[in-house]
Every structure is written in structure tokens, then in C-alpha cells.
């Protein structure tokens, strides 16, 4: 740590003020990007909106888009969104697109607190500089740990991960059952938010406790074994209790039998193996080089054993899970080899970027400390040592803030703020789709099944929380056979067009289809639809909605 380590309350206040300034800079940009929007562009938000509507209608625990099926997606975020919508009377789509700028502030706040607890104020502030402005470059908020105004589950839930890192330190340093119980509860809540950070923390706990058990054998302190085992049992029991709102369904109802592998093999953009070159280019930067310097400094000079174990476990587990999850996807898509999977690989990469910010703090301090010392000594040769420390702290804060101010114009043009905003505006201008969405919400009950093509199944139908035959594979319940449902949908639409296959006619009854949504421009292709399609209940330039004759 630097020679100008903080000792005075006034200096801590100075660093906290710098923290607030940088946080306000980031928030102002997040607010500017989303404050006047009505829809978020990504279909992930439409999936969440569907679950919000289900919760508001008293159907928590049910799949909002498949009849008779159960909760399969982590419920923490959509439950919070449902509570906000209930209290504020705002439509779920407004909550989904606007709340992120506020709720996602929890990420930088808890990241700063975590870093402060483990490494001190200076390292925390320097790391926050990277976390807010530098580490993600132009990678979208769902792909790298940073503050983002978009309420993706991965972006939101990261704050619990940082809390869990701090709790992990408290539990293993104090060896008190209270902290292990609290850690178990917190990991369970994290699991309700997102699976990846929960799995990383669980593996970190296993890694540290396994080392403790090994050391007790090595040192012949067998009396500690019982304590270590009971610590793990305590954490596990309270994890299960806290995670029960999801475990009840995915374990109790579906027995963790994943069928639709697309939900954990999905990849896009730079995270495709074929785009590895672009991945390197997107991550190479001056801040990355500073993080490498910080990694080397940490490895050589940071000697607090427990914190070293936590950080390096975080590092290696994230790398291993990222590589493994990438292999799972490639093995299936290229060689049809089905390996057990967890979540898409980029969710583990996300937490590597958080760790990059941690190492950046050490590298940044290492690089600027000589300059600060030289400046302070040159200008205050006759000052007392404590006074020099005060000046050093002021110079440090000034350098951090200057870096933030210099980079801010580039930060404002990140794709997270510009591209996603443009796409959200474009989606909000899709009037025909929004008209369909609004009509369905107001006139079709949530237990009715709508047959439609893939594109409208994503938007506008999914966000209504109404039932469908099939949705796009990445949003389809992973415990159900997506291919069968997709084939059934295609056959039913083909039957409406050509009267074949005849076997598809009974599928309308099997899925209890009540409405059919078709493209208005393609109506002339449906030669047999008059035989089955009844009253036209809604029509605009893009879509026609029919009530099905039964």
C-alpha cells in the first residue's frame, strides 16, 4: 500500500467526496440515457416484464408464457420490479427501462465498500475509477462489470456478489458461525438474482475451506475438522432456505433436468470463439496494462493470506468457469457432445472484469506514488511528515478525479449509452407492435394461448405475459423440449397456410390455442385459415389477430 496511507478523518472524508463525485458523473450519464424512454431494446427486458406481470396478477411461481409450467428464471429482479410497479402504479415496461439508472448504483457502491474493507480507501477509490469509467471500454453493460443504466439481471445482481466477497472475508477471518450463516443467506439471495455469481462464491468458499481442512490435517489439528464441517453445513442450510423460492421449482418440480441447452450455451458478439480477435481488441487498453501491473504487484507484495486466497480463488474460478462454459457450447454446437452446463460463458467473464478493476487500483497507486512523493517532497521540504501525508492524499484524489474528468467525454459515447438508447427509441416507435401489445393486455386474459410467428412471440407478445405455443429458444423454459414446441408451432402455422400436415390440426386442441396472430401482409398466404380462424378481433397495418374457432 502507498506511503500516504490515510490516517486522518478529514482525509477519509476527502476520498468519500471523490467517490460521490465520480458516482454522480456516472449516474448523470445513465439517467440521461434512459430517463425519457418507454421501452428497453433488449428482449431480456420483455422476458422480465412477462414475469413481472405474472407476479402482479398473483401468479408467482408460474411460467408466464407456457400454460401449466413453473418458474424457471431467477426471480429476485422481477420481484423487485413488480414491487416498484405496484407501489408506483407505473407500467412494468416503464419500470424496466427507467429503474436501472437508480438500482444499478448499488453495484459501484458495494464494489467500493468491498475494496475499502479488503484493501483500504486509496485502493478502493483507484479501483472505482476503473470500475466506473475504464474497465468495460465499449463492451455493453451485460458483458463487463461496471455501472450500467440497463436493468439486466447480471448488471443488477453483481452488487450482492461484492457483498458476498466481504462476507466471505468476515466469515473466514472471524471463524464465527454468525458470519457463515449470514453468508449462506446472502449467497441464497444472490442465487435468486443470478446463478453465476452464486456459483463463483460457492466455489470460493469450497476452495478456502478445503485449504483449511488440508492445513488442519497437515498440522495434525484434527479438532478443527468438525468446526470446518459444521461451518459449511450452516452456510448450506441457510443458503437453501434463502434460495427456496427458486429451488422449490427448479429442483422440486423440474429436478434440475435441463432440456433446452440454448439457455446456457448462448453467446454473441465478441464472446463467440470465432470472434476471439475482436475479444482481444475490445479488452486491450492502457487501463488493462495498468491492471496487469497491479496483478504483479499484488502477487509479490500483498501478504494477507486470507485475502490473497479469496482474490486468487475468484480469479482462477472465473477463468476456469469461463473456459469450461465456452467449451460446453463449442462441444455441443460443433461435435454434438453434451457436457453439463451452468450459464452462458460471458457471465463468468463479467466477474473477471470486476477483478480487473481491483488490480487496476494497485497498479494505478504503484505508478503514481513516486510522482506524488516527489511533488510533495519538492514543495514541502520543511513540513512535518503528517503534513506531507495530507498533501499526498490531496494530490492522489486530484489525480484520480482528473483522470475521471479527462476520460468522461469518451465515456459518454459508450455503446451502452448511445447504441442501446438509439435501439430503445426505435423500439418505442414500433407503433404497430405496441398497439398489439396494448390490445392483448386489455382484452385477452393471461390464461389464453396465442399462436404466432417467432418474431412477434418475442415482441410484442412475450411482454404481455400471455401464453404461447413457443418462444425464441433463449427465452424458452429450459426444462421443456423447445424443439418439440417449435416444430409444433411451425406445423400449426403451416397447416393454416396449406392445410398440411393434417396431424397439426389436433395440436390446436393440445395447446388450447384461443387466438392466432398473423402478419397482415402475409394473410393471402393462409389459404385454409377461414376454416379455423373466426372473428378478426384486432387489425393494423402490421398484424391481424383472430379468435380461433373451436
Coordinates of C-alpha atoms in Angstrom, one line a residue:
X1 CA 0.0 0.0 0.0
X2 CA 1.2 3.6 -0.6
X3 CA 3.2 5.5 1.9
X4 CA 0.5 8.1 2.1
X5 CA -2.0 5.7 3.7
X6 CA -4.8 7.5 5.3
X7 CA -4.7 8.3 9.0
X8 CA -7.0 11.3 9.4
X9 CA -10.8 11.5 9.4
X10 CA -10.5 14.6 7.2
X11 CA -8.6 12.6 4.5
X12 CA -11.2 9.9 4.6
X13 CA -13.9 12.5 4.0
X14 CA -11.9 13.8 1.1
X15 CA -11.9 10.3 -0.5
X16 CA -15.6 9.8 0.1
X17 CA -16.2 13.2 -1.6
X18 CA -14.3 12.0 -4.6
X19 CA -16.3 8.8 -4.6
X20 CA -19.5 10.7 -4.6
X21 CA -18.3 13.0 -7.4
X22 CA -17.4 10.0 -9.7
X23 CA -20.6 8.2 -8.8
X24 CA -22.6 11.3 -9.7
X25 CA -20.8 11.6 -13.0
X26 CA -21.7 8.1 -13.9
X27 CA -25.3 8.4 -12.8
X28 CA -25.8 11.6 -14.7
X29 CA -24.9 9.7 -17.9
X30 CA -27.1 6.7 -17.0
X31 CA -30.0 8.9 -16.2
X32 CA -29.6 10.9 -19.5
X33 CA -29.6 7.6 -21.5
X34 CA -32.9 6.2 -20.1
X35 CA -35.0 8.9 -18.4
X36 CA -37.3 9.5 -21.3
X37 CA -37.6 6.0 -22.7
X38 CA -40.7 3.8 -22.6
X39 CA -39.2 0.5 -23.8
X40 CA -35.8 -1.1 -23.4
X41 CA -34.5 -2.6 -26.7
X42 CA -33.3 -6.0 -25.5
X43 CA -35.8 -8.9 -25.4
X44 CA -34.3 -9.8 -22.0
X45 CA -36.4 -7.0 -20.6
X46 CA -39.5 -8.3 -22.3
X47 CA -38.9 -11.7 -20.6
X48 CA -38.6 -9.9 -17.2
X49 CA -41.7 -7.8 -17.9
X50 CA -43.6 -11.1 -18.5
X51 CA -42.6 -12.4 -15.1
X52 CA -43.5 -9.0 -13.5
X53 CA -47.0 -9.2 -15.0
X54 CA -47.3 -12.7 -13.7
X55 CA -46.3 -11.7 -10.2
X56 CA -48.7 -8.7 -10.3
X57 CA -51.5 -10.9 -11.3
X58 CA -50.8 -13.3 -8.4
X59 CA -49.1 -16.0 -10.4
X60 CA -45.6 -16.0 -8.9
X61 CA -44.1 -19.4 -9.4
X62 CA -45.7 -19.9 -12.8
X63 CA -44.1 -19.6 -16.3
X64 CA -45.9 -16.6 -17.7
X65 CA -45.7 -17.8 -21.3
X66 CA -46.3 -21.5 -21.2
X67 CA -49.5 -23.0 -19.9
X68 CA -49.2 -25.1 -16.8
X69 CA -45.5 -24.7 -16.3
X70 CA -43.4 -23.3 -13.5
X71 CA -40.9 -20.6 -12.6
X72 CA -37.6 -21.3 -14.2
X73 CA -35.8 -17.9 -14.1
X74 CA -34.1 -16.2 -11.2
X75 CA -37.0 -14.2 -9.5
X76 CA -35.2 -11.5 -7.5
X77 CA -35.0 -8.7 -10.0
X78 CA -38.5 -9.1 -11.5
X79 CA -39.9 -9.4 -8.0
X80 CA -38.4 -6.0 -7.1
X81 CA -39.7 -4.6 -10.4
X82 CA -43.1 -5.9 -9.6
X83 CA -43.0 -4.2 -6.1
X84 CA -41.9 -0.9 -7.7
X85 CA -44.7 -1.2 -10.3
X86 CA -47.2 -2.0 -7.6
X87 CA -46.2 0.9 -5.3
X88 CA -45.7 3.5 -8.1
X89 CA -48.6 2.3 -10.4
X90 CA -46.1 2.7 -13.3
X91 CA -46.4 0.2 -16.2
X92 CA -43.8 -2.7 -16.0
X93 CA -42.1 -1.6 -19.2
X94 CA -41.5 1.9 -17.7
X95 CA -40.1 0.4 -14.5
X96 CA -37.9 -2.0 -16.5
X97 CA -36.3 0.8 -18.6
X98 CA -36.0 3.6 -16.0
X99 CA -35.3 1.9 -12.7
X100 CA -31.9 0.6 -13.8
X101 CA -30.2 4.0 -13.6
X102 CA -31.1 4.0 -9.9
X103 CA -31.0 0.4 -8.8
X104 CA -27.7 -0.3 -10.5
X105 CA -26.0 2.3 -8.4
X106 CA -25.8 -0.5 -5.8
X107 CA -23.0 -2.1 -7.9
X108 CA -20.4 0.7 -7.6
X109 CA -21.4 1.5 -4.0
X110 CA -20.9 -2.1 -2.8
X111 CA -17.8 -2.6 -5.0
X112 CA -16.2 0.5 -3.3
X113 CA -17.2 -0.8 0.1
X114 CA -15.8 -4.3 -0.6
X115 CA -12.5 -2.8 -1.9
X116 CA -12.3 -0.4 1.0
X117 CA -12.8 -3.3 3.5
X118 CA -10.2 -5.5 1.9
X119 CA -7.6 -3.0 0.7
X120 CA -8.2 0.4 2.1
X121 CA -9.6 3.8 1.0
X122 CA -7.0 4.6 -1.6
X123 CA -7.1 1.3 -3.5
X124 CA -10.9 1.4 -3.3
X125 CA -11.0 4.8 -5.0
X126 CA -8.5 3.9 -7.6
X127 CA -10.3 0.7 -8.4
X128 CA -13.6 2.6 -8.6
X129 CA -12.1 4.8 -11.3
X130 CA -11.6 1.7 -13.4
X131 CA -14.9 0.1 -12.5
X132 CA -17.0 3.2 -13.5
X133 CA -15.1 4.6 -16.5
X134 CA -12.3 2.4 -17.8
X135 CA -12.6 -1.4 -17.5
X136 CA -15.5 -2.0 -19.8
X137 CA -14.3 0.1 -22.7
X138 CA -17.1 -0.2 -25.3
X139 CA -18.3 -3.6 -24.1
X140 CA -22.0 -3.4 -23.3
X141 CA -23.0 -3.4 -19.6
X142 CA -24.2 -7.0 -19.6
X143 CA -20.7 -8.1 -20.7
X144 CA -18.4 -6.4 -18.2
X145 CA -18.8 -5.4 -14.6
X146 CA -19.5 -1.7 -14.4
X147 CA -22.3 0.7 -13.7
X148 CA -24.9 0.5 -16.4
X149 CA -28.4 2.1 -16.6
X150 CA -29.8 -1.0 -18.1
X151 CA -31.5 -3.3 -15.6
X152 CA -30.1 -6.6 -16.8
X153 CA -30.1 -9.3 -14.1
X154 CA -26.4 -9.7 -14.4
X155 CA -25.8 -6.0 -14.0
X156 CA -28.1 -5.7 -11.1
X157 CA -27.1 -8.8 -9.1
X158 CA -23.4 -8.0 -9.1
X159 CA -23.9 -5.9 -6.0
X160 CA -24.7 -9.0 -4.0
X161 CA -21.5 -10.6 -5.2
X162 CA -19.4 -7.8 -3.8
X163 CA -21.3 -8.1 -0.5
X164 CA -20.6 -11.8 -0.5
X165 CA -16.9 -11.3 -1.1
X166 CA -16.9 -9.0 2.0
X167 CA -18.9 -11.5 4.0
X168 CA -16.6 -14.3 2.9
X169 CA -13.7 -12.4 4.4
X170 CA -15.6 -11.7 7.6
X171 CA -16.7 -15.4 8.0
X172 CA -13.3 -16.9 7.4
X173 CA -11.4 -14.3 9.3
X174 CA -13.6 -14.4 12.4
X175 CA -14.5 -18.1 12.2
X176 CA -17.8 -17.3 13.8
X177 CA -21.0 -19.2 12.8
X178 CA -23.0 -16.0 12.6
X179 CA -21.0 -14.8 9.6
X180 CA -21.2 -18.2 7.9
X181 CA -25.0 -18.2 8.4
X182 CA -25.2 -14.6 7.1
X183 CA -23.0 -15.6 4.1
X184 CA -25.3 -18.6 3.4
X185 CA -28.3 -16.4 3.4
X186 CA -26.7 -13.8 1.2
X187 CA -25.5 -16.4 -1.4
X188 CA -29.0 -17.8 -1.4
X189 CA -30.4 -14.3 -2.2
X190 CA -27.7 -14.0 -4.9
X191 CA -28.9 -17.2 -6.4
X192 CA -32.4 -15.7 -6.6
X193 CA -30.8 -12.9 -8.6
X194 CA -28.4 -14.7 -10.9
X195 CA -26.7 -18.1 -10.9
X196 CA -23.2 -17.2 -12.0
X197 CA -22.1 -15.0 -9.0
X198 CA -23.6 -17.5 -6.6
X199 CA -21.7 -20.4 -8.1
X200 CA -18.4 -18.4 -8.1
X201 CA -18.9 -17.6 -4.4
X202 CA -19.8 -21.2 -3.5
X203 CA -16.6 -22.4 -5.3
X204 CA -14.5 -19.7 -3.5
X205 CA -15.9 -21.0 -0.2
X206 CA -15.2 -24.6 -1.1
X207 CA -11.6 -23.6 -2.2
X208 CA -10.8 -21.8 1.1
X209 CA -12.4 -24.3 3.4
X210 CA -10.7 -27.2 1.5
X211 CA -7.4 -25.5 2.1
X212 CA -8.3 -25.1 5.8
X213 CA -9.1 -28.8 6.1
X214 CA -5.9 -29.7 4.3
X215 CA -3.9 -27.5 6.7
X216 CA -5.6 -29.0 9.7
X217 CA -4.5 -32.5 8.5
X218 CA -1.0 -31.2 7.8
X219 CA -0.6 -29.7 11.2
X220 CA -2.5 -32.6 12.9
X221 CA -5.1 -30.2 14.3
X222 CA -7.9 -32.7 13.9
X223 CA -10.2 -30.9 16.4
X224 CA -10.7 -28.2 13.7
X225 CA -12.2 -30.6 11.2
X226 CA -15.6 -30.7 13.0
X227 CA -15.7 -26.9 13.2
X228 CA -15.0 -26.6 9.4
X229 CA -17.6 -29.1 8.5
X230 CA -20.3 -27.5 10.7
X231 CA -19.5 -24.1 9.2
X232 CA -20.1 -25.5 5.7
X233 CA -23.3 -27.2 6.9
X234 CA -24.6 -24.0 8.5
X235 CA -23.9 -21.9 5.3
X236 CA -25.5 -24.6 3.1
X237 CA -28.7 -24.9 5.2
X238 CA -29.3 -21.2 5.2
X239 CA -28.4 -20.9 1.5
X240 CA -31.2 -23.5 0.8
X241 CA -33.7 -21.6 2.9
X242 CA -33.0 -18.3 1.3
X243 CA -32.9 -19.8 -2.3
X244 CA -36.1 -21.8 -1.7
X245 CA -38.4 -19.5 -3.8
X246 CA -36.5 -20.8 -6.9
X247 CA -35.1 -24.1 -5.7
X248 CA -38.7 -25.3 -5.0
X249 CA -39.5 -25.2 -8.7
X250 CA -36.2 -26.0 -10.5
X251 CA -35.3 -28.8 -8.1
X252 CA -38.7 -29.8 -6.6
X253 CA -40.7 -29.6 -9.9
X254 CA -38.2 -29.9 -12.7
X255 CA -35.5 -31.9 -10.8
X256 CA -32.8 -29.8 -12.5
X257 CA -33.4 -31.7 -15.7
X258 CA -32.3 -29.2 -18.3
X259 CA -33.5 -30.0 -21.9
X260 CA -33.3 -26.7 -23.7
X261 CA -29.5 -26.2 -23.6
X262 CA -29.6 -22.9 -25.5
X263 CA -30.3 -21.0 -22.3
X264 CA -26.7 -21.8 -21.0
X265 CA -24.9 -22.2 -24.3
X266 CA -25.9 -18.8 -25.8
X267 CA -23.2 -16.5 -26.9
X268 CA -23.0 -13.4 -29.1
X269 CA -20.6 -10.7 -30.4
X270 CA -17.1 -10.8 -29.1
X271 CA -17.8 -13.8 -26.9
X272 CA -18.1 -16.1 -29.9
X273 CA -15.0 -18.2 -30.3
X274 CA -14.8 -17.2 -33.9
X275 CA -14.5 -13.6 -32.7
X276 CA -11.6 -14.1 -30.4
X277 CA -9.5 -11.5 -32.2
X278 CA -12.2 -8.9 -31.6
X279 CA -12.4 -10.0 -28.0
X280 CA -8.7 -9.2 -27.5
X281 CA -9.1 -5.9 -29.3
X282 CA -12.0 -4.9 -27.1
X283 CA -10.1 -5.6 -23.9
X284 CA -6.6 -4.2 -24.8
X285 CA -6.2 -0.8 -23.4
X286 CA -3.9 1.3 -21.2
X287 CA -6.1 0.5 -18.2
X288 CA -5.7 -3.2 -18.9
X289 CA -1.9 -2.8 -18.8
X290 CA -2.2 -1.0 -15.5
X291 CA -4.3 -3.9 -14.2
X292 CA -1.5 -6.3 -15.2
X293 CA 1.0 -4.2 -13.3
X294 CA -1.4 -4.3 -10.4
X295 CA -1.8 -8.0 -10.6
X296 CA 2.0 -8.5 -10.4
X297 CA 2.3 -6.0 -7.5
X298 CA -0.5 -7.8 -5.7
X299 CA 1.1 -11.2 -6.2
X300 CA 4.5 -10.0 -5.0
X301 CA 3.7 -7.6 -2.2
X302 CA 0.2 -8.3 -0.8
X303 CA 0.7 -10.8 2.1
X304 CA -2.6 -11.0 3.9
X305 CA -3.1 -14.7 3.4
X306 CA -6.9 -14.9 3.6
X307 CA -7.5 -12.0 1.2
X308 CA -5.0 -13.5 -1.2
X309 CA -6.9 -16.8 -1.2
X310 CA -10.2 -15.0 -1.8
X311 CA -8.9 -12.9 -4.7
X312 CA -6.9 -15.7 -6.4
X313 CA -9.8 -18.1 -6.0
X314 CA -12.1 -15.5 -7.6
X315 CA -9.6 -15.1 -10.4
X316 CA -8.9 -18.8 -11.2
X317 CA -12.5 -19.9 -10.7
X318 CA -13.8 -17.2 -13.0
X319 CA -11.3 -18.2 -15.7
X320 CA -11.9 -21.9 -15.4
X321 CA -15.7 -21.4 -15.5
X322 CA -15.4 -19.1 -18.5
X323 CA -13.3 -21.5 -20.4
X324 CA -15.4 -24.5 -19.4
X325 CA -18.7 -22.9 -20.4
X326 CA -17.2 -21.9 -23.7
X327 CA -16.1 -25.5 -24.3
X328 CA -19.6 -26.7 -23.4
X329 CA -21.1 -24.5 -26.1
X330 CA -18.5 -25.4 -28.7
X331 CA -18.6 -29.1 -27.9
X332 CA -22.4 -29.1 -28.4
X333 CA -22.6 -26.9 -31.5
X334 CA -19.6 -28.4 -33.3
X335 CA -19.4 -32.0 -32.1
X336 CA -22.8 -32.7 -30.6
X337 CA -21.2 -33.6 -27.3
X338 CA -23.4 -32.7 -24.4
X339 CA -21.4 -31.6 -21.3
X340 CA -23.1 -30.3 -18.2
X341 CA -23.6 -26.6 -18.3
X342 CA -24.5 -23.7 -15.9
X343 CA -24.9 -20.3 -17.6
X344 CA -23.5 -18.6 -20.7
X345 CA -19.7 -18.2 -20.6
X346 CA -19.8 -14.4 -20.7
X347 CA -21.4 -14.2 -17.3
X348 CA -18.1 -15.5 -15.8
X349 CA -16.1 -13.1 -17.9
X350 CA -18.2 -10.4 -16.4
X351 CA -16.6 -11.0 -13.0
X352 CA -13.1 -11.2 -14.4
X353 CA -13.6 -7.6 -15.5
X354 CA -14.6 -6.7 -11.9
X355 CA -11.4 -8.2 -10.7
X356 CA -9.5 -6.3 -13.4
X357 CA -10.8 -3.1 -11.7
X358 CA -9.5 -4.4 -8.4
X359 CA -6.0 -5.0 -9.8
X360 CA -6.1 -1.6 -11.6
X361 CA -6.3 0.1 -8.2
X362 CA -3.0 -1.5 -7.2
X363 CA -1.3 -0.8 -10.5
X364 CA -2.5 2.8 -10.5
X365 CA -1.2 3.5 -7.0
X366 CA 2.1 1.8 -7.7
X367 CA 2.6 4.0 -10.8
X368 CA 1.6 7.4 -9.3
X369 CA 3.1 7.0 -5.9
X370 CA 6.7 8.0 -6.9
X371 CA 5.4 11.2 -8.7
X372 CA 3.3 12.1 -5.6
X373 CA 6.2 11.6 -3.3
X374 CA 8.5 13.7 -5.4
X375 CA 6.0 16.5 -5.8
X376 CA 5.2 16.6 -2.0
X377 CA 8.9 16.5 -1.0
X378 CA 9.8 19.2 -3.6
X379 CA 7.1 21.6 -2.4
X380 CA 7.1 20.9 1.3
X381 CA 10.7 20.1 2.3
X382 CA 10.4 21.6 5.7
X383 CA 6.9 20.3 6.5
X384 CA 6.2 17.7 9.1
X385 CA 5.6 14.1 8.0
X386 CA 1.9 14.2 8.8
X387 CA 1.5 17.4 6.8
X388 CA 3.2 15.7 3.9
X389 CA 0.8 12.8 4.1
X390 CA -2.1 15.3 3.9
X391 CA -0.7 16.9 0.8
X392 CA -0.1 13.4 -0.7
X393 CA -3.7 12.5 -0.1
X394 CA -4.9 15.7 -1.8
X395 CA -2.7 15.1 -4.8
X396 CA -3.9 11.5 -5.0
X397 CA -7.5 12.5 -5.0
X398 CA -6.8 15.2 -7.6
X399 CA -5.1 12.7 -9.9
X400 CA -8.0 10.3 -9.7
X401 CA -10.6 13.0 -10.4
X402 CA -8.5 14.5 -13.2
X403 CA -8.4 11.0 -14.9
X404 CA -12.1 10.7 -14.5
X405 CA -12.8 14.2 -16.0
X406 CA -10.4 13.6 -18.9
X407 CA -12.0 10.3 -19.8
X408 CA -15.6 11.3 -19.3
X409 CA -16.1 12.7 -22.9
X410 CA -15.2 9.2 -24.2
X411 CA -17.3 7.6 -21.5
X412 CA -20.3 9.5 -22.7
X413 CA -20.1 7.9 -26.1
X414 CA -20.1 4.3 -24.9
X415 CA -22.4 1.9 -26.8
X416 CA -24.2 1.3 -23.5
X417 CA -25.4 4.9 -23.6
X418 CA -25.6 5.7 -27.3
X419 CA -26.4 2.5 -29.2
X420 CA -28.8 0.9 -26.7
X421 CA -30.6 4.2 -26.3
X422 CA -31.0 4.5 -30.1
X423 CA -32.3 0.9 -30.3
X424 CA -34.7 1.6 -27.4
X425 CA -36.1 4.7 -29.1
X426 CA -36.5 2.7 -32.3
X427 CA -38.4 0.0 -30.4
X428 CA -40.6 2.7 -28.8
X429 CA -41.5 3.9 -32.3
X430 CA -42.7 0.4 -33.4
X431 CA -46.3 1.6 -33.1
X432 CA -47.9 -1.4 -34.7
X433 CA -46.3 -3.8 -32.3
X434 CA -47.1 -1.6 -29.3
X435 CA -50.8 -1.4 -30.4
X436 CA -50.9 -5.2 -30.5
X437 CA -49.3 -5.4 -27.1
X438 CA -51.8 -2.9 -25.6
X439 CA -54.8 -4.6 -27.1
X440 CA -53.7 -8.1 -25.8
X441 CA -53.2 -6.7 -22.3
X442 CA -56.6 -5.0 -22.2
X443 CA -58.7 -7.7 -24.0
X444 CA -57.1 -11.1 -23.6
X445 CA -56.8 -12.9 -20.2
X446 CA -53.5 -14.2 -19.1
X447 CA -54.5 -17.8 -19.4
X448 CA -55.3 -17.6 -23.1
X449 CA -52.9 -19.2 -25.6
X450 CA -51.8 -17.2 -28.7
X451 CA -50.2 -18.8 -31.7
X452 CA -47.8 -16.5 -33.7
X453 CA -44.6 -16.5 -35.6
X454 CA -41.2 -16.3 -33.9
X455 CA -40.7 -12.5 -34.3
X456 CA -43.9 -11.3 -32.6
X457 CA -43.5 -14.1 -30.0
X458 CA -40.5 -12.1 -28.7
X459 CA -42.1 -8.7 -29.0
X460 CA -44.9 -7.8 -28.6
X461 CA -46.5 -11.0 -27.2
X462 CA -43.9 -12.1 -24.6
X463 CA -44.0 -8.9 -22.7
X464 CA -47.8 -9.3 -22.2
X465 CA -47.3 -12.4 -20.1
X466 CA -49.8 -14.3 -22.2
X467 CA -49.4 -17.9 -23.1
X468 CA -47.9 -19.1 -26.4
X469 CA -47.0 -22.3 -28.1
X470 CA -43.3 -21.5 -28.5
X471 CA -41.0 -18.6 -27.8
X472 CA -37.5 -17.9 -29.1
X473 CA -35.1 -20.6 -27.8
X474 CA -33.1 -18.2 -25.5
X475 CA -36.3 -17.3 -23.6
X476 CA -38.0 -20.7 -23.6
X477 CA -38.3 -22.6 -20.4
X478 CA -35.0 -24.7 -20.2
X479 CA -36.8 -27.6 -18.6
X480 CA -39.1 -28.2 -21.5
X481 CA -38.4 -29.6 -25.0
X482 CA -38.0 -26.5 -27.1
X483 CA -37.6 -28.3 -30.4
X484 CA -40.9 -30.1 -30.0
X485 CA -42.8 -26.9 -29.2
X486 CA -41.1 -25.1 -32.0
X487 CA -41.9 -27.8 -34.5
X488 CA -45.5 -27.9 -33.3
X489 CA -45.8 -24.1 -33.8
X490 CA -44.3 -24.3 -37.3
X491 CA -46.6 -27.2 -38.2
X492 CA -49.7 -25.4 -36.9
X493 CA -48.9 -22.2 -38.9
X494 CA -48.1 -24.4 -42.0
X495 CA -51.5 -26.1 -41.6
X496 CA -53.2 -22.7 -41.6
X497 CA -51.3 -21.9 -44.8
X498 CA -51.6 -25.1 -46.8
X499 CA -53.9 -27.5 -44.9
X500 CA -50.9 -29.8 -44.1
X501 CA -49.8 -31.6 -42.2
X502 CA -53.2 -33.0 -41.2
X503 CA -51.7 -34.1 -37.9
X504 CA -51.2 -30.5 -36.9
X505 CA -54.9 -29.9 -36.6
X506 CA -55.1 -31.7 -33.3
X507 CA -52.2 -29.6 -31.9
X508 CA -54.6 -26.6 -31.7
X509 CA -56.6 -28.5 -29.1
X510 CA -53.5 -29.9 -27.3
X511 CA -52.1 -26.4 -26.7
X512 CA -55.6 -25.0 -26.2
X513 CA -55.0 -22.2 -28.7
X514 CA -57.5 -19.4 -28.5
X515 CA -56.0 -16.7 -30.7
X516 CA -53.8 -16.6 -33.8
X517 CA -51.6 -13.5 -34.5
X518 CA -50.6 -13.2 -38.2
X519 CA -48.8 -10.7 -40.3
X520 CA -51.3 -8.6 -42.2
X521 CA -49.2 -8.5 -45.3
X522 CA -49.0 -12.3 -45.4
X523 CA -52.7 -13.1 -44.9
X524 CA -53.1 -14.1 -48.5
X525 CA -50.7 -17.0 -47.9
X526 CA -53.0 -18.6 -45.4
X527 CA -55.3 -20.5 -47.8
X528 CA -57.1 -22.6 -45.2
X529 CA -57.4 -20.1 -42.4
X530 CA -61.1 -19.3 -43.0
X531 CA -61.9 -22.8 -41.9
X532 CA -60.4 -22.3 -38.5
X533 CA -60.0 -18.6 -37.9
X534 CA -63.0 -16.9 -36.6
X535 CA -63.6 -13.3 -35.9
X536 CA -61.0 -10.7 -36.5
X537 CA -60.6 -9.0 -33.1
X538 CA -57.8 -6.6 -34.0
X539 CA -56.1 -5.4 -37.1
X540 CA -53.5 -2.8 -38.0
X541 CA -51.0 -2.4 -40.9
X542 CA -48.6 -5.0 -39.5
X543 CA -50.7 -7.6 -37.6
X544 CA -54.1 -9.2 -37.6
X545 CA -55.4 -11.0 -34.5
X546 CA -58.0 -13.7 -35.0
X547 CA -60.1 -15.6 -32.5
X548 CA -59.8 -19.3 -33.2
X549 CA -62.9 -21.4 -34.0
X550 CA -63.1 -24.4 -31.7

